[in-house]
Coordinates of C-alpha atoms in Angstrom, one line a residue:
X1 CA 84.0 96.9 146.2
X2 CA 87.6 95.9 146.5
X3 CA 89.9 98.5 147.8
X4 CA 93.3 99.1 146.1
X5 CA 95.0 98.1 149.3
X6 CA 93.4 94.7 149.2
X7 CA 95.0 94.1 145.7
X8 CA 98.5 95.5 146.9
X9 CA 98.6 93.0 149.8
X10 CA 97.4 89.9 147.8
X11 CA 100.9 89.4 146.4
X12 CA 104.0 91.2 145.6
X13 CA 103.5 91.0 141.9
X14 CA 100.0 92.4 142.3
X15 CA 101.4 95.2 144.5
X16 CA 104.0 96.0 141.6
X17 CA 101.2 95.8 139.0
X18 CA 99.2 98.5 141.0
X19 CA 102.4 100.7 141.0
X20 CA 103.0 100.2 137.4
X21 CA 99.5 101.1 136.5
X22 CA 99.7 104.2 138.5
X23 CA 103.0 105.1 136.9
X24 CA 101.6 104.7 133.3
X25 CA 98.2 106.1 133.8
X26 CA 97.9 109.9 133.0
X27 CA 97.9 111.7 136.3
X28 CA 98.7 108.4 138.1
X29 CA 100.1 108.9 141.7
X30 CA 103.2 106.8 141.0
X31 CA 104.5 108.7 138.0
X32 CA 105.9 111.7 139.8
X33 CA 107.5 110.5 143.2
X34 CA 109.5 112.0 145.8
X35 CA 113.0 110.8 146.1
X36 CA 115.0 111.3 149.3
X37 CA 118.8 111.2 149.5
X38 CA 121.4 112.3 152.0
X39 CA 123.5 115.5 151.4
X40 CA 124.3 117.7 154.2
X41 CA 121.1 116.3 155.6
X42 CA 118.0 114.9 154.0
X43 CA 117.4 116.2 150.4
X44 CA 114.0 115.8 148.7
X45 CA 112.9 116.3 145.3
X46 CA 110.2 115.1 142.8
X47 CA 111.4 112.8 140.0
X48 CA 109.5 111.1 137.2
X49 CA 109.6 107.4 137.1
X50 CA 110.6 106.1 133.5
X51 CA 110.2 102.5 134.2
X52 CA 109.5 99.9 136.8
X53 CA 111.2 96.7 136.0
X54 CA 112.0 93.5 138.1
X55 CA 114.1 94.7 141.0
X56 CA 114.4 98.4 140.2
X57 CA 112.8 101.7 139.4
X58 CA 114.4 103.9 136.6
X59 CA 114.8 107.7 136.9
X60 CA 116.6 110.1 134.8
X61 CA 119.0 112.7 136.0
X62 CA 121.9 115.0 135.0
X63 CA 125.2 113.6 136.2
X64 CA 126.2 117.0 137.5
X65 CA 123.2 117.3 139.8
X66 CA 123.5 117.3 143.5
X67 CA 121.4 114.0 143.7
X68 CA 124.0 112.3 141.5
X69 CA 126.8 113.2 143.7
X70 CA 125.0 112.4 146.9
X71 CA 124.2 109.0 145.6
X72 CA 127.8 108.5 144.7
X73 CA 128.7 109.2 148.4
X74 CA 125.7 107.3 150.0
X75 CA 123.7 105.1 147.7
X76 CA 120.8 104.6 150.2
X77 CA 117.5 106.4 149.2
X78 CA 113.8 106.6 149.8
X79 CA 110.8 106.9 147.5
X80 CA 107.6 108.4 148.5
X81 CA 104.1 108.7 146.7
X82 CA 100.6 109.6 148.0
X83 CA 97.4 108.9 146.1
X84 CA 94.7 111.5 147.2
X85 CA 91.9 109.6 145.6
X86 CA 92.6 106.1 147.5
X87 CA 94.4 107.7 150.5
X88 CA 97.3 105.5 150.0
X89 CA 100.8 106.4 151.0
X90 CA 103.7 104.2 149.5
X91 CA 107.3 104.4 150.7
X92 CA 110.1 102.5 149.4
X93 CA 113.6 102.2 151.0
X94 CA 116.6 100.8 149.0
X95 CA 119.9 101.6 147.3
X96 CA 120.6 103.3 144.1
X97 CA 122.9 102.3 141.1
X98 CA 124.2 105.1 138.9
X99 CA 124.5 104.3 135.2
X100 CA 126.3 106.7 132.8
X101 CA 127.8 107.0 129.3
X102 CA 127.7 103.9 127.0
X103 CA 126.2 101.8 129.8
X104 CA 122.7 103.5 129.4
X105 CA 120.4 101.3 127.3
X106 CA 119.6 102.8 124.0
X107 CA 115.8 102.9 124.7
X108 CA 116.5 105.2 127.7
X109 CA 118.9 107.4 125.8
X110 CA 116.4 107.8 122.9
X111 CA 113.6 108.7 125.3
X112 CA 115.9 111.1 127.3
X113 CA 117.1 112.8 124.1
X114 CA 113.6 113.8 123.2
X115 CA 114.1 116.4 125.8
X116 CA 117.8 116.9 125.5
X117 CA 117.7 120.6 126.7
X118 CA 117.0 119.2 130.1
X119 CA 120.6 117.8 130.2
X120 CA 122.4 120.5 128.0
X121 CA 122.9 123.5 130.3
X122 CA 126.4 124.8 130.6
X123 CA 125.9 125.1 134.3
X124 CA 125.1 122.3 136.6
X125 CA 121.6 121.9 137.9
X126 CA 121.0 124.3 140.9
X127 CA 124.2 126.4 140.2
X128 CA 123.7 130.1 140.8
X129 CA 123.3 132.4 137.7
X130 CA 124.9 135.8 138.0
X131 CA 122.6 138.8 137.4
X132 CA 121.7 139.2 133.7
X133 CA 123.5 135.8 133.0
X134 CA 121.9 133.9 130.1
X135 CA 121.0 130.3 130.5
X136 CA 123.1 128.7 127.6
X137 CA 123.0 125.2 126.4
X138 CA 125.2 122.9 124.3
X139 CA 122.8 120.2 123.1
X140 CA 125.7 118.1 121.8
X141 CA 126.7 117.6 125.5
X142 CA 123.2 116.3 126.6
X143 CA 123.9 112.6 126.2
X144 CA 127.2 113.0 128.2
X145 CA 125.3 114.6 131.1
X146 CA 122.5 112.1 131.2
X147 CA 122.6 109.5 134.0
X148 CA 120.2 106.8 135.1
X149 CA 119.3 106.2 138.8
X150 CA 118.2 102.6 139.3
X151 CA 116.4 102.6 142.6
X152 CA 116.5 99.0 144.1
X153 CA 114.1 98.6 146.9
X154 CA 114.4 96.2 149.8
X155 CA 111.5 97.5 151.8
X156 CA 108.0 98.8 150.9
X157 CA 105.7 100.3 153.3
X158 CA 102.0 100.9 152.3
X159 CA 99.6 102.9 154.6
X160 CA 96.0 103.2 153.8
X161 CA 94.0 106.1 155.5
X162 CA 90.3 105.0 155.7
X163 CA 87.3 106.1 157.7
X164 CA 86.7 102.5 158.7
X165 CA 90.2 102.2 160.2
X166 CA 93.8 102.8 158.8
X167 CA 95.8 99.8 157.6
X168 CA 99.6 99.3 157.0
X169 CA 101.2 96.6 155.1
X170 CA 105.0 95.9 154.4
X171 CA 106.9 94.1 151.8
X172 CA 110.6 93.1 152.8
X173 CA 113.1 91.5 150.6
X174 CA 114.5 88.5 152.5
X175 CA 117.0 86.2 150.9
X176 CA 115.8 87.4 147.4
X177 CA 112.1 86.8 148.1
X178 CA 109.5 89.3 149.0
X179 CA 107.7 88.7 152.3
X180 CA 104.6 90.6 153.1
X181 CA 103.2 91.3 156.6
X182 CA 100.5 93.4 158.2
X183 CA 101.9 96.2 160.5
X184 CA 100.4 98.6 163.1
X185 CA 99.2 101.6 161.3

Protein backbone atom coordinates (compact mmCIF):
# COMPACT_ATOMS: atom_id res chain seq x y z
CA UNK A 1 0.00 0.00 0.00
CA UNK A 2 1.35 3.41 -0.99
CA UNK A 3 2.02 5.77 1.89
CA UNK A 4 0.92 9.41 1.77
CA UNK A 5 4.56 10.52 1.88
CA UNK A 6 5.21 8.72 -1.41
CA UNK A 7 2.47 10.77 -3.09
CA UNK A 8 3.74 14.02 -1.54
CA UNK A 9 7.24 13.56 -2.95
CA UNK A 10 6.13 12.49 -6.45
CA UNK A 11 5.64 16.10 -7.56
CA UNK A 12 4.85 19.50 -6.11
CA UNK A 13 1.36 19.48 -7.60
CA UNK A 14 0.68 16.11 -5.95
CA UNK A 15 2.04 17.50 -2.68
CA UNK A 16 -0.36 20.45 -2.85
CA UNK A 17 -3.23 18.12 -3.83
CA UNK A 18 -2.64 16.11 -0.64
CA UNK A 19 -2.70 19.32 1.42
CA UNK A 20 -5.88 20.51 -0.30
CA UNK A 21 -7.60 17.16 0.33
CA UNK A 22 -6.56 17.35 3.99
CA UNK A 23 -7.89 20.93 4.18
CA UNK A 24 -11.31 20.16 2.69
CA UNK A 25 -11.92 16.81 4.40
CA UNK A 26 -13.88 17.05 7.65
CA UNK A 27 -11.31 16.55 10.41
CA UNK A 28 -8.46 16.80 7.89
CA UNK A 29 -5.08 17.63 9.39
CA UNK A 30 -4.48 20.65 7.13
CA UNK A 31 -7.71 22.52 7.92
CA UNK A 32 -6.66 23.96 11.29
CA UNK A 33 -2.96 24.70 11.23
CA UNK A 34 -0.51 26.50 13.48
CA UNK A 35 0.65 29.92 12.28
CA UNK A 36 3.86 31.29 13.76
CA UNK A 37 4.73 34.99 13.60
CA UNK A 38 7.19 37.24 15.44
CA UNK A 39 6.07 39.72 18.08
CA UNK A 40 8.13 40.20 21.21
CA UNK A 41 9.40 36.73 20.32
CA UNK A 42 7.71 33.81 18.58
CA UNK A 43 3.90 33.95 18.67
CA UNK A 44 1.85 30.84 17.90
CA UNK A 45 -1.85 30.32 17.23
CA UNK A 46 -4.21 27.96 15.41
CA UNK A 47 -5.86 29.34 12.27
CA UNK A 48 -8.35 27.92 9.77
CA UNK A 49 -7.12 27.62 6.19
CA UNK A 50 -9.84 29.00 3.91
CA UNK A 51 -8.23 28.24 0.58
CA UNK A 52 -5.10 26.84 -0.99
CA UNK A 53 -4.45 28.57 -4.29
CA UNK A 54 -1.42 28.57 -6.55
CA UNK A 55 1.28 30.32 -4.58
CA UNK A 56 -0.63 31.08 -1.38
CA UNK A 57 -2.71 29.83 1.52
CA UNK A 58 -5.59 32.04 2.66
CA UNK A 59 -6.46 32.75 6.32
CA UNK A 60 -9.02 35.20 7.75
CA UNK A 61 -8.14 37.47 10.67
CA UNK A 62 -9.28 40.60 12.45
CA UNK A 63 -7.12 43.53 11.34
CA UNK A 64 -6.94 44.64 15.00
CA UNK A 65 -5.38 41.33 16.10
CA UNK A 66 -1.78 40.98 17.27
CA UNK A 67 -0.92 38.71 14.33
CA UNK A 68 -1.98 41.42 11.86
CA UNK A 69 0.28 44.06 13.42
CA UNK A 70 3.10 41.53 13.80
CA UNK A 71 2.89 40.70 10.09
CA UNK A 72 2.89 44.42 9.24
CA UNK A 73 6.20 44.71 11.10
CA UNK A 74 7.71 41.42 9.87
CA UNK A 75 6.00 39.54 7.05
CA UNK A 76 7.88 36.28 7.69
CA UNK A 77 5.83 33.40 9.07
CA UNK A 78 5.67 29.64 9.37
CA UNK A 79 2.83 27.13 9.15
CA UNK A 80 2.80 23.78 10.97
CA UNK A 81 0.44 20.81 10.87
CA UNK A 82 0.64 17.23 12.09
CA UNK A 83 -1.42 14.25 11.00
CA UNK A 84 -1.67 11.74 13.84
CA UNK A 85 -3.02 9.04 11.51
CA UNK A 86 -0.19 9.07 8.96
CA UNK A 87 2.47 10.44 11.36
CA UNK A 88 3.25 13.29 8.98
CA UNK A 89 4.53 16.68 10.07
CA UNK A 90 4.28 19.47 7.49
CA UNK A 91 6.05 22.79 7.98
CA UNK A 92 5.92 25.70 5.58
CA UNK A 93 8.08 28.83 5.65
CA UNK A 94 7.30 32.01 3.78
CA UNK A 95 6.04 35.55 3.83
CA UNK A 96 2.56 36.98 4.28
CA UNK A 97 0.65 39.59 2.35
CA UNK A 98 -2.16 41.37 4.18
CA UNK A 99 -5.35 42.25 2.29
CA UNK A 100 -7.99 44.62 3.69
CA UNK A 101 -11.01 46.70 2.71
CA UNK A 102 -12.22 46.68 -0.87
CA UNK A 103 -9.23 44.58 -1.96
CA UNK A 104 -10.78 41.51 -0.29
CA UNK A 105 -12.38 39.32 -2.98
CA UNK A 106 -16.16 39.11 -2.64
CA UNK A 107 -16.16 35.32 -2.21
CA UNK A 108 -14.05 35.66 0.95
CA UNK A 109 -16.07 38.61 2.23
CA UNK A 110 -19.31 36.62 1.82
CA UNK A 111 -17.82 33.60 3.59
CA UNK A 112 -16.44 35.65 6.49
CA UNK A 113 -19.64 37.62 6.98
CA UNK A 114 -21.54 34.39 7.62
CA UNK A 115 -19.74 34.62 11.00
CA UNK A 116 -19.56 38.39 11.23
CA UNK A 117 -19.62 38.31 15.04
CA UNK A 118 -16.03 37.00 14.84
CA UNK A 119 -14.95 40.45 13.56
CA UNK A 120 -17.50 42.74 15.26
CA UNK A 121 -16.27 43.17 18.84
CA UNK A 122 -15.76 46.70 20.12
CA UNK A 123 -12.48 45.55 21.66
CA UNK A 124 -9.53 44.20 19.74
CA UNK A 125 -8.87 40.45 19.93
CA UNK A 126 -6.96 39.68 23.12
CA UNK A 127 -7.74 43.04 24.74
CA UNK A 128 -8.42 42.77 28.47
CA UNK A 129 -12.01 42.99 29.69
CA UNK A 130 -12.62 44.87 32.94
CA UNK A 131 -14.45 42.97 35.69
CA UNK A 132 -18.11 42.77 34.75
CA UNK A 133 -17.54 44.40 31.35
CA UNK A 134 -19.89 43.12 28.67
CA UNK A 135 -18.57 41.79 25.37
CA UNK A 136 -20.31 44.18 23.00
CA UNK A 137 -20.39 44.05 19.23
CA UNK A 138 -21.12 46.30 16.29
CA UNK A 139 -22.04 43.95 13.45
CA UNK A 140 -21.90 46.84 10.96
CA UNK A 141 -18.14 47.14 11.58
CA UNK A 142 -17.37 43.47 10.94
CA UNK A 143 -16.44 43.84 7.27
CA UNK A 144 -14.12 46.75 8.11
CA UNK A 145 -12.28 44.62 10.67
CA UNK A 146 -11.84 41.63 8.36
CA UNK A 147 -8.44 41.03 6.82
CA UNK A 148 -6.95 38.23 4.76
CA UNK A 149 -3.53 36.77 5.34
CA UNK A 150 -2.03 35.33 2.16
CA UNK A 151 0.77 33.01 3.26
CA UNK A 152 3.24 32.64 0.38
CA UNK A 153 5.55 29.70 1.03
CA UNK A 154 9.07 29.40 -0.31
CA UNK A 155 9.98 26.20 1.59
CA UNK A 156 8.06 23.10 2.66
CA UNK A 157 9.49 20.48 5.01
CA UNK A 158 7.69 17.12 5.35
CA UNK A 159 8.72 14.60 8.01
CA UNK A 160 7.23 11.12 8.14
CA UNK A 161 7.62 9.20 11.40
CA UNK A 162 7.46 5.48 10.60
CA UNK A 163 8.44 2.23 12.34
CA UNK A 164 10.43 1.20 9.24
CA UNK A 165 12.42 4.44 9.43
CA UNK A 166 11.71 8.14 9.42
CA UNK A 167 11.88 10.08 6.14
CA UNK A 168 12.14 13.79 5.38
CA UNK A 169 11.57 15.62 2.11
CA UNK A 170 11.72 19.30 1.24
CA UNK A 171 10.26 21.49 -1.48
CA UNK A 172 12.21 24.72 -2.19
CA UNK A 173 11.01 27.52 -4.45
CA UNK A 174 14.01 28.30 -6.69
CA UNK A 175 13.68 30.87 -9.47
CA UNK A 176 9.91 30.37 -9.54
CA UNK A 177 10.09 26.56 -9.73
CA UNK A 178 9.54 24.04 -6.94
CA UNK A 179 12.53 21.74 -6.49
CA UNK A 180 12.21 18.71 -4.25
CA UNK A 181 14.93 16.82 -2.41
CA UNK A 182 15.27 14.12 0.22
CA UNK A 183 16.80 15.26 3.50
CA UNK A 184 18.18 13.66 6.62
CA UNK A 185 15.30 12.90 8.96
